[in-house]
Coordinates of C-alpha atoms (C1' of nucleotides) in Angstrom, one line a residue:
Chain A
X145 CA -10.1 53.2 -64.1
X146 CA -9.7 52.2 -60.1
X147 CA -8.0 55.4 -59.3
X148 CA -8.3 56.3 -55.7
X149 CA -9.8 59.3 -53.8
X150 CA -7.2 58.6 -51.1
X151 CA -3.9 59.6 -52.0
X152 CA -1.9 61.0 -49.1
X153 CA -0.1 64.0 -51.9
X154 CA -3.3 66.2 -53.3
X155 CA -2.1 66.7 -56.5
X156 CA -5.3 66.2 -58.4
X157 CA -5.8 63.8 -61.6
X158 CA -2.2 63.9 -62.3
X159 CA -0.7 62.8 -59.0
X160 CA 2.8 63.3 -60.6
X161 CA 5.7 62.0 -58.6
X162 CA 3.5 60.3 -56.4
X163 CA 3.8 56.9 -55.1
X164 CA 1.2 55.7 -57.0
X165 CA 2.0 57.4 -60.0
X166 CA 5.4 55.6 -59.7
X167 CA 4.2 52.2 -59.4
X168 CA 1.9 53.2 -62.7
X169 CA 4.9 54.1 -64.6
X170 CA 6.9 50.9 -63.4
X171 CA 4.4 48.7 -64.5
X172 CA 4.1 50.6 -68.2
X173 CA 7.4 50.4 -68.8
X174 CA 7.3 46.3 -67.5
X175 CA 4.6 45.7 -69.6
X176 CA 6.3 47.4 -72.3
X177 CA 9.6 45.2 -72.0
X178 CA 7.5 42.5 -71.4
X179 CA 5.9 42.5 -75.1
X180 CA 9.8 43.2 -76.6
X181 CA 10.7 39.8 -75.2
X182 CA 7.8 37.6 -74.6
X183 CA 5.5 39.0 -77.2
X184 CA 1.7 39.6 -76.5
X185 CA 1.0 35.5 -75.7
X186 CA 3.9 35.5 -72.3
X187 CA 2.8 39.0 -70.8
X188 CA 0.9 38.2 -68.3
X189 CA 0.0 40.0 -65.2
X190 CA 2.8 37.2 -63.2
X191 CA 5.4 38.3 -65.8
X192 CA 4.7 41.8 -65.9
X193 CA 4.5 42.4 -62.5
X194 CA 7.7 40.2 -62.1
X195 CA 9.5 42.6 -64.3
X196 CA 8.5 45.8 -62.5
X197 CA 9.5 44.0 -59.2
X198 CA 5.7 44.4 -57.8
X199 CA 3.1 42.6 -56.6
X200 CA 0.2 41.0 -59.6
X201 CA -2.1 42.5 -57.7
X202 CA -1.2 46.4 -58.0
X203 CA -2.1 45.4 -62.0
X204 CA -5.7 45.1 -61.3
X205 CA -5.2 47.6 -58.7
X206 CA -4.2 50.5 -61.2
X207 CA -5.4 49.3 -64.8
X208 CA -8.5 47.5 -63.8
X209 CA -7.1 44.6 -66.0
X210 CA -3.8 43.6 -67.8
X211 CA -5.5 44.7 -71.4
X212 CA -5.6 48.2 -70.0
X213 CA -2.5 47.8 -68.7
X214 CA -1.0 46.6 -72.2
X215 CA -3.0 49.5 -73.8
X216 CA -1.5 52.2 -71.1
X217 CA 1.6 50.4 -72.8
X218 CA 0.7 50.9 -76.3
X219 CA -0.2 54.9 -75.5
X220 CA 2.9 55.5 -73.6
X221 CA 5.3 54.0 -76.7
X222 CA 3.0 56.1 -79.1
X223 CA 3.5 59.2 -77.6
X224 CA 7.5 58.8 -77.0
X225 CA 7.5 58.1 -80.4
X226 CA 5.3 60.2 -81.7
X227 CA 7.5 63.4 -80.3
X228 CA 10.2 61.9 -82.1
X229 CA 8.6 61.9 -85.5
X230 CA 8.0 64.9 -85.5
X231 CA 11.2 66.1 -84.5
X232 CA 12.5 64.1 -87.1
X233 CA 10.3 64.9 -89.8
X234 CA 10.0 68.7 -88.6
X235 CA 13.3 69.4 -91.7
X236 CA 12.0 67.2 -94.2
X237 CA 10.9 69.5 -97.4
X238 CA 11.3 66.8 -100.1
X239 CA 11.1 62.9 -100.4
X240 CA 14.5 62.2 -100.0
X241 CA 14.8 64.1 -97.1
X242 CA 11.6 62.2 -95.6
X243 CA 13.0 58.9 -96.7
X244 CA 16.2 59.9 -94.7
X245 CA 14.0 61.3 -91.6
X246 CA 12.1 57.7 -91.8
X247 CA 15.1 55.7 -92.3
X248 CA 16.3 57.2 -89.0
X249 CA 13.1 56.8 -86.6
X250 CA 12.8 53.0 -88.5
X251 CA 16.4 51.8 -87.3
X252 CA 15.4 53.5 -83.6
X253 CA 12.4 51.9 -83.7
X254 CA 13.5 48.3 -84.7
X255 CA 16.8 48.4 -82.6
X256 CA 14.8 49.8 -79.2
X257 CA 12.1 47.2 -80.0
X258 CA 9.1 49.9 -80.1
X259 CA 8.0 48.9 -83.5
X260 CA 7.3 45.4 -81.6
X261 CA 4.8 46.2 -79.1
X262 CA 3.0 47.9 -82.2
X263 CA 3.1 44.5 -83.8
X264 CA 2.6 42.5 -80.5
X265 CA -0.5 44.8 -80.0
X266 CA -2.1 44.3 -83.3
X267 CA -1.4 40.2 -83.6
X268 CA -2.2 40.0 -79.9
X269 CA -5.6 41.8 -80.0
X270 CA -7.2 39.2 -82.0
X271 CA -7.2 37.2 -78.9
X272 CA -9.0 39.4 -76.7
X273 CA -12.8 40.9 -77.3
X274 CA -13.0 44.5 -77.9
X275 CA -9.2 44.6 -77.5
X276 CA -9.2 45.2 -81.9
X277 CA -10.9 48.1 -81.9
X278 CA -8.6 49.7 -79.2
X279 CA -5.7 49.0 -81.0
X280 CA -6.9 50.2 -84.4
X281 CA -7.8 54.2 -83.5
X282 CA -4.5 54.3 -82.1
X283 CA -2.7 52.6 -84.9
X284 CA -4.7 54.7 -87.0
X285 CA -3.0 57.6 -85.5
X286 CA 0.3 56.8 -86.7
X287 CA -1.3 56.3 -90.6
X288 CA -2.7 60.0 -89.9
X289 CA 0.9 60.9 -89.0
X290 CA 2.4 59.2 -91.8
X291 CA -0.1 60.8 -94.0
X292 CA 0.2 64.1 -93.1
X293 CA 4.1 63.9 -93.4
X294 CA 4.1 62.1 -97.1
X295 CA 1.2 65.0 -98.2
X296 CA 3.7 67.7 -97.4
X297 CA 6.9 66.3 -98.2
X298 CA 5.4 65.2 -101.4
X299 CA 4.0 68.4 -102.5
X300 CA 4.8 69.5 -105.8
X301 CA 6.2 66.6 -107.0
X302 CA 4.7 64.3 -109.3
X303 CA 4.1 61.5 -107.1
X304 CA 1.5 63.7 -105.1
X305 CA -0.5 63.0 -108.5
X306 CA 0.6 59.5 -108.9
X307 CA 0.0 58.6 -105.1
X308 CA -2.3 60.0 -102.8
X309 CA -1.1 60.4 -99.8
X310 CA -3.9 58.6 -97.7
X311 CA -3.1 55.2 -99.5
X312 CA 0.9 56.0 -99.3
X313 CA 0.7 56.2 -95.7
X314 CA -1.3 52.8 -95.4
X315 CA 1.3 51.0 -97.4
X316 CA 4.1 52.5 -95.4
X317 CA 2.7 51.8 -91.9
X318 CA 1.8 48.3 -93.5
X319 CA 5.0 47.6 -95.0
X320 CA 7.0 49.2 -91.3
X321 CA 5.0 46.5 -89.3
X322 CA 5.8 43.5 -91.9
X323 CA 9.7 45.1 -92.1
X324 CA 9.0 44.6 -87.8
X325 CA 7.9 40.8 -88.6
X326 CA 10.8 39.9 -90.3
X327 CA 13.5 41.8 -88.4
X328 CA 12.4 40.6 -85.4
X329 CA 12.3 36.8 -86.7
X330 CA 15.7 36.3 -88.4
X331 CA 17.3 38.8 -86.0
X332 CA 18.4 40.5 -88.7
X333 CA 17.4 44.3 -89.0
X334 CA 20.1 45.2 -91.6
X335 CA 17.2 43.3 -94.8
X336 CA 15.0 46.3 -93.6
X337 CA 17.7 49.1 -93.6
X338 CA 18.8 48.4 -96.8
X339 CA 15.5 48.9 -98.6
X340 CA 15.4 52.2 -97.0
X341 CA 18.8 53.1 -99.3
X342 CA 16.3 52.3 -102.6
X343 CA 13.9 54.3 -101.4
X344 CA 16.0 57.0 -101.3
X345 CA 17.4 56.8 -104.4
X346 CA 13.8 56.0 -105.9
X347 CA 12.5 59.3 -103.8
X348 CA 15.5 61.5 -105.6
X349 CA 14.0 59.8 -108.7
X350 CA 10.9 61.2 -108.6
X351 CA 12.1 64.0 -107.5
X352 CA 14.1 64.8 -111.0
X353 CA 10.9 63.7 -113.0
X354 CA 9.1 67.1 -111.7
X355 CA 10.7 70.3 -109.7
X356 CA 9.6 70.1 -106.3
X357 CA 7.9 73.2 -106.0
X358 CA 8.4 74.0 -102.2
X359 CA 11.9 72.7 -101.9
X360 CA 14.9 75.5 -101.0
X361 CA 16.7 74.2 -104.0
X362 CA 14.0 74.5 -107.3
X363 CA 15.6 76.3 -109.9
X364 CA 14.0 73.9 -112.5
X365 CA 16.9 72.3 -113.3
X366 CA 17.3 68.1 -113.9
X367 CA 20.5 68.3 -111.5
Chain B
X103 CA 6.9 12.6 -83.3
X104 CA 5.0 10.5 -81.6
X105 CA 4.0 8.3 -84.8
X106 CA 3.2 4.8 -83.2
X107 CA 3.4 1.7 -84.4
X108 CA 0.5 -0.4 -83.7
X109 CA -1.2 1.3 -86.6
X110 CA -3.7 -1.7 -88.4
X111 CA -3.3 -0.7 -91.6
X112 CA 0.1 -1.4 -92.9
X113 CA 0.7 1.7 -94.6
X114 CA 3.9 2.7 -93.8
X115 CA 4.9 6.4 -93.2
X116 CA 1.8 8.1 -94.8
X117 CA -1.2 6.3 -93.0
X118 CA -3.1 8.2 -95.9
X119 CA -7.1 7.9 -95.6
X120 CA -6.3 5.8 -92.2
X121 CA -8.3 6.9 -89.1
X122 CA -5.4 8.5 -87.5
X123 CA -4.1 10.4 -90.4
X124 CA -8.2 12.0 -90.4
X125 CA -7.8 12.6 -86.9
X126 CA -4.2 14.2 -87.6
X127 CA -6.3 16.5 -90.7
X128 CA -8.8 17.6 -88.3
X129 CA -6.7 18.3 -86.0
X130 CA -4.4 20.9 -88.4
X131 CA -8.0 22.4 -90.1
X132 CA -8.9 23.0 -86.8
X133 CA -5.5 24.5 -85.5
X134 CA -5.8 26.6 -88.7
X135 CA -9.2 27.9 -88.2
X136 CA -8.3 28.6 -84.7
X137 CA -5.2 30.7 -85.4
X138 CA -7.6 32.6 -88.1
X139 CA -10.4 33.6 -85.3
X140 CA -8.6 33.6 -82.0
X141 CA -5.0 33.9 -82.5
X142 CA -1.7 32.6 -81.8
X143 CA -2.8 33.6 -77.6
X144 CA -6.1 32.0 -78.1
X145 CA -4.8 28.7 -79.7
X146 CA -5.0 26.8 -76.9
X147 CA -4.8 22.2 -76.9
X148 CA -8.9 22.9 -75.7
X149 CA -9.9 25.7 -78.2
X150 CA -8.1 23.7 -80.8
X151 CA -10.0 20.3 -79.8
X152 CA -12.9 21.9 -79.3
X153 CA -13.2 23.2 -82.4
X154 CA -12.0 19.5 -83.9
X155 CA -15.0 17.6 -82.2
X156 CA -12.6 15.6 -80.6
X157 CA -10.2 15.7 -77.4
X158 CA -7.8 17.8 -76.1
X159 CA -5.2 14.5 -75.4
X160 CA -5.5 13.4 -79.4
X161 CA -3.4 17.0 -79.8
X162 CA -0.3 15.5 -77.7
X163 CA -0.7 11.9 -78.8
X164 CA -0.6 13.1 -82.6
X165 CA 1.8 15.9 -82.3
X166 CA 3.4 16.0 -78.8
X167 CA 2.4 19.4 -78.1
X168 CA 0.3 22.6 -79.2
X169 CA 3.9 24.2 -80.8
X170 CA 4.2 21.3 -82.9
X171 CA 1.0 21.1 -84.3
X172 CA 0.9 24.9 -84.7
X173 CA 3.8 24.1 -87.0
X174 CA 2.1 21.3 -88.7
X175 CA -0.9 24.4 -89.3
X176 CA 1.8 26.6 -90.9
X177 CA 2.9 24.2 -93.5
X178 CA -0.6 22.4 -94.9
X179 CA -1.3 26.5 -95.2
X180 CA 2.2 26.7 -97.0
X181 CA 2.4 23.6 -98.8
X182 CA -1.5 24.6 -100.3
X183 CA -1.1 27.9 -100.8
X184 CA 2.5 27.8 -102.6
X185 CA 0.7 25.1 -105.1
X186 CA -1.6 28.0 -105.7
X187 CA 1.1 30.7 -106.1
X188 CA 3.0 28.4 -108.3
X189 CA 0.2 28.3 -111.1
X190 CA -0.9 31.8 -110.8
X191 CA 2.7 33.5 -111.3
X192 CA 3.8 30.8 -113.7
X193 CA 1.7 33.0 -117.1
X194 CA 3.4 35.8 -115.6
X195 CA 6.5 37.4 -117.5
X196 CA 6.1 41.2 -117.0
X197 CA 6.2 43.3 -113.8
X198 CA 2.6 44.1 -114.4
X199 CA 1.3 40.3 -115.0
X200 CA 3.2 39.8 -112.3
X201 CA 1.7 42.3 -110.4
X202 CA -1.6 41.4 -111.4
X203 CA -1.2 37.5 -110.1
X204 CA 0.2 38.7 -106.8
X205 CA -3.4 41.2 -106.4
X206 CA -5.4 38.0 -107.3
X207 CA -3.4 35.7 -104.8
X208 CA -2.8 38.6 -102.4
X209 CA -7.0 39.4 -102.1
X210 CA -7.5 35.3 -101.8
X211 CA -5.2 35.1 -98.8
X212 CA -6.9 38.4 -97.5
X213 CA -10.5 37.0 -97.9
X214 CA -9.6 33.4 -96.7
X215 CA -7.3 34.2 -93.2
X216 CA -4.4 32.5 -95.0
X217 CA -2.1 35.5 -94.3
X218 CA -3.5 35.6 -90.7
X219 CA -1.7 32.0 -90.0
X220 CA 1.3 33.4 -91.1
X221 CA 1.2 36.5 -89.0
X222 CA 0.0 35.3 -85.8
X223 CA 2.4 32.2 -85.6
X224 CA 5.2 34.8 -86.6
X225 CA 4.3 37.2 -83.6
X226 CA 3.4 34.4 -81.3
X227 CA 6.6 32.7 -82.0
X228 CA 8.0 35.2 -79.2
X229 CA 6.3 33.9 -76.5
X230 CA 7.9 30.0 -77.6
X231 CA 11.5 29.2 -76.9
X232 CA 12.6 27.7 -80.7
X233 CA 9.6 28.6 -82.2
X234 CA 11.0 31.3 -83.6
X235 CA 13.7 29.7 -85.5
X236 CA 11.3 26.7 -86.9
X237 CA 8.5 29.4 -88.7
X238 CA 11.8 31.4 -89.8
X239 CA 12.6 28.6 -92.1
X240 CA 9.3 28.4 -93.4
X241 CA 9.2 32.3 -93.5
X242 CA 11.9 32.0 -95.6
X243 CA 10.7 29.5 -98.5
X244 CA 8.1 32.3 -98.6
X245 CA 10.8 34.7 -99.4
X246 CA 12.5 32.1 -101.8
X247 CA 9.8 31.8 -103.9
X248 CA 9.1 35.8 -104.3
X249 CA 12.2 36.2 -104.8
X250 CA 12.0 33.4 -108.1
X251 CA 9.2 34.9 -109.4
X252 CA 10.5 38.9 -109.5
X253 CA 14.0 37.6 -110.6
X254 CA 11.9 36.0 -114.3
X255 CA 9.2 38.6 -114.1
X256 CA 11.5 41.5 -114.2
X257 CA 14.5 40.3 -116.2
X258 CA 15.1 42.6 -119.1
X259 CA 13.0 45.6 -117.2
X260 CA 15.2 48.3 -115.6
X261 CA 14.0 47.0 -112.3
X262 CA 16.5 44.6 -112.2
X263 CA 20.3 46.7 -112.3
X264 CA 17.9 49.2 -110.0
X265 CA 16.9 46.6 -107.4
X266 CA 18.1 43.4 -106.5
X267 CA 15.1 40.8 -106.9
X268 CA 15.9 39.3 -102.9
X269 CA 15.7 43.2 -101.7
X270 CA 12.7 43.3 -103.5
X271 CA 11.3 40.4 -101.9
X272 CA 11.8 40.8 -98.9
X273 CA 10.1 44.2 -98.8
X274 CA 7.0 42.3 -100.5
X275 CA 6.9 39.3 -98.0
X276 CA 7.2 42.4 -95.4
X277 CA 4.4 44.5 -97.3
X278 CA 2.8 40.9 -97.6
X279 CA 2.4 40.6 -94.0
X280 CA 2.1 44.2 -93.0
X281 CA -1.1 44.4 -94.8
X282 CA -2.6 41.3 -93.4
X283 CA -2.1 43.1 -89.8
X284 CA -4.1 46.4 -90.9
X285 CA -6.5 44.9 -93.0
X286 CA -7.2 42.5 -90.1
X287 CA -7.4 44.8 -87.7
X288 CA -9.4 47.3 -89.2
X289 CA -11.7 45.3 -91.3
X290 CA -11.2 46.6 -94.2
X291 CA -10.0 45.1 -97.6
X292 CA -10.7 47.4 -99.6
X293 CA -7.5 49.8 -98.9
X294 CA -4.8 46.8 -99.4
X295 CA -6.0 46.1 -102.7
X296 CA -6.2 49.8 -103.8
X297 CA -2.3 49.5 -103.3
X298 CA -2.0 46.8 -106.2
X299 CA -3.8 49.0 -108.6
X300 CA -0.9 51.6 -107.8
X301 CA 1.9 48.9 -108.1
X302 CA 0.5 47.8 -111.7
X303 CA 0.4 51.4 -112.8
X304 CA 4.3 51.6 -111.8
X305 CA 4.6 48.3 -113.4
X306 CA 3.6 49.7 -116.7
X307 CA 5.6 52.7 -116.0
X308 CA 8.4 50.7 -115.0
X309 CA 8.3 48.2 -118.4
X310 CA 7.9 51.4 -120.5
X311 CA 11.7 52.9 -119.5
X312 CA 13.1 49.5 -121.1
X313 CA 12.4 47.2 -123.5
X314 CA 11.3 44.2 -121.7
X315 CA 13.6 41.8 -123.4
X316 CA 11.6 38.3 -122.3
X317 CA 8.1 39.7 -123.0
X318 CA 6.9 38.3 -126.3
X319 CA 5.8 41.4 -127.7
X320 CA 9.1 43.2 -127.3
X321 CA 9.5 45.5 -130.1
X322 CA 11.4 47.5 -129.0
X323 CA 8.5 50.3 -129.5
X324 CA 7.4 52.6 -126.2
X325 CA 4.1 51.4 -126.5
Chain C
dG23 C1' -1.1 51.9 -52.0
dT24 C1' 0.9 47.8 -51.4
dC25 C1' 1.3 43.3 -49.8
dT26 C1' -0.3 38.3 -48.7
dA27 C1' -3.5 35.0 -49.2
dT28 C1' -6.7 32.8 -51.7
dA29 C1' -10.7 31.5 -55.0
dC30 C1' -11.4 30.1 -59.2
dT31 C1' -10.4 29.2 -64.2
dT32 C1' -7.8 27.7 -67.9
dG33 C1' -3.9 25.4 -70.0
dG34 C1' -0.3 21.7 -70.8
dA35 C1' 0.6 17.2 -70.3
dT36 C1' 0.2 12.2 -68.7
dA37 C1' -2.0 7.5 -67.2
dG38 C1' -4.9 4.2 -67.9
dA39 C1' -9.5 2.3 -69.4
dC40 C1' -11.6 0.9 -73.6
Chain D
dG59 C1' -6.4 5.5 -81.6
dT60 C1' -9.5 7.6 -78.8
dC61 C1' -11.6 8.7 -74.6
dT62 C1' -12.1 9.8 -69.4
dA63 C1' -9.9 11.2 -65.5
dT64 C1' -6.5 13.5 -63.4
dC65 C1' -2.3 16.2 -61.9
dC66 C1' -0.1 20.3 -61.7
dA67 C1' 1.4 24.8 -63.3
dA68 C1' 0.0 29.3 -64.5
dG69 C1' -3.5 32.7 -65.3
dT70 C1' -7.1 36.4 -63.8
dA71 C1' -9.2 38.5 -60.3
dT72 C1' -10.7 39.7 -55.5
dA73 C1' -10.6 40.2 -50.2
dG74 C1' -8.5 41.7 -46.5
dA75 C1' -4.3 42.7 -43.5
dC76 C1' -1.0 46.3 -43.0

DNA sequence: GTCTATACTTGGATAGAC
DNA sequence: GTCTATCCAAGTATAGAC
């Protein structure tokens, strides 16, 4: 948004490892912690900037704003993550094993605090105009994600009948942000965890109604 | 708090119909409103006063600050809606009635911004010290009360050796809420609700593995 | 690119007139 | 109980020195 033409390295858009590139980063990862601990309402550009151990003014300098900055935030948690998933997810073939794959990412996401800027981001935007719509293409990202991950782990199994997987993925991504909300009020992330151990036993459930046609392990039998 | 005494109307303790206790109401309607259309960040003593027709001192005279009567905003939404809850789950004895209350109530607190109180004072709470704590306790009457409700509605179903009604609850306070952040975000209704027509159907599915032994027409028959 | 300094706005909170 | 006036802290944003 205000990126110089005068930067001393001529490394192009990237700039990696410059200076300025390092500032960038400091301030992300500030604004980031920022939103763990003071939520969306206490990061301001004096707090942020305080946190990366830099002057307010480099905020406006870089970002243009401290929205932009808190969105730069919300990309740069997104893609970490995002990675992740699909590592994760990468050896899931069945809904157990996708329940296990999301049980894992959940517990690294509510103990690390990512699942909060998510949260911050959302709750947050309602305060600033045009902020919303920001928020929601890359929120609606992760649903895609989600999606794409149920409609494969789910194949031949009866609850890709039952369930589509467009409106599974909205009420997992809706119920991992209110699991967020809670976790993060009573300090108390074990609640969340433990619904993740019915899930699995509900996804081995379904799994026994019908044979799951792609899985390793069909031979048609119940057990 | 900061109740005086010099009140003209001898009342005692409730004040009810008494110009301050009006000026109080205003005060939380408007605090309300405010949370719905700007947000826990945009709830400011001004934005709330403004939107009162009255001044931006009343707020600390009446309530000693903007936390408190935040708070006061969380529990006329609580105390109104829980009335409301209370009448529409009491016909309710099977998961699927049950289910089918919780879509009516569910799409009221959509349509109305009741949910969005609830969310934004939960996020915001991060930015208050002891804020947290205070909407936790009300948080968790929420919880309480879903909790009652699945406990009677599913008594007799399998549901209940499978899953422990305060597990249960607390995923639907969390799927609650989680919804109430997407839908908000994204505009869009529509994709919450489609998620209750699901849950009825594994209601029915659900109350059709066991004999639901409260239910007046248990027969023991499959259908 | 980063800092200091500063302009200007908004927000929380109190004092005192009415 | 309500209002005006005001103080002061904190916020966004910009200008200009280095």
């Amino acid at each position: 948004m205000a990126r110089s033409g005068t930067s001393r390295r001529l490394v192009g858009d990237g700039d990696v490892g410059g200076r300025s590139a390092r500032t960038r980063s400091l301030l992300v990862d500030a604004a980031i912690e920022t939103l763990k601990e003071e939520g969306f309402a206490g990061a301001s550009a004096r707090a942020i900037a305080a946190r990366a151990g830099c002057n307010q003014a480099l905020i406006f300098y870089h970002f243009g704003s401290v929205a932009n900055l808190l969105l730069a935030a919300l990309d740069a948690v997104s893609v970490a993550r995002r990675e992740r998933y699909a590592e994760a997810v990468e050896g899931a073939t069945s809904p157990a094993e996708l329940v296990d794959a999301a049980a894992a990412i959940f517990a690294e996401d509510l103990e690390a605090g990512h699942a909060t800027v998510l949260v911050e981001m959302i709750a947050g935007a309602a305060s600033t105009p045009g902020l919303g719509a920001e928020v929601g293409t890359r929120i609606g990202a992760w649903r895609g994600f989600a999606e794409q991950a149920i409609d494969s782990a789910a194949a031949g199994t009866p609850l890709a009948a039952l369930f589509p997987a467009g409106e599974f993925a909205h009420g997992v991504v809706a119920l991992y942000l209110g699991l967020e909300l809670l976790s993060h009020l009573e300090g108390d992330r074990a609640a969340a965890l433990r619904l993740f151990e019915r899930a699995k036993r509900l996804a081995l459930l379904v799994e026994r109604l019908g044979p799951p046609a792609t899985s390793p392990t069909a031979l048609g039998e119940t057990r």
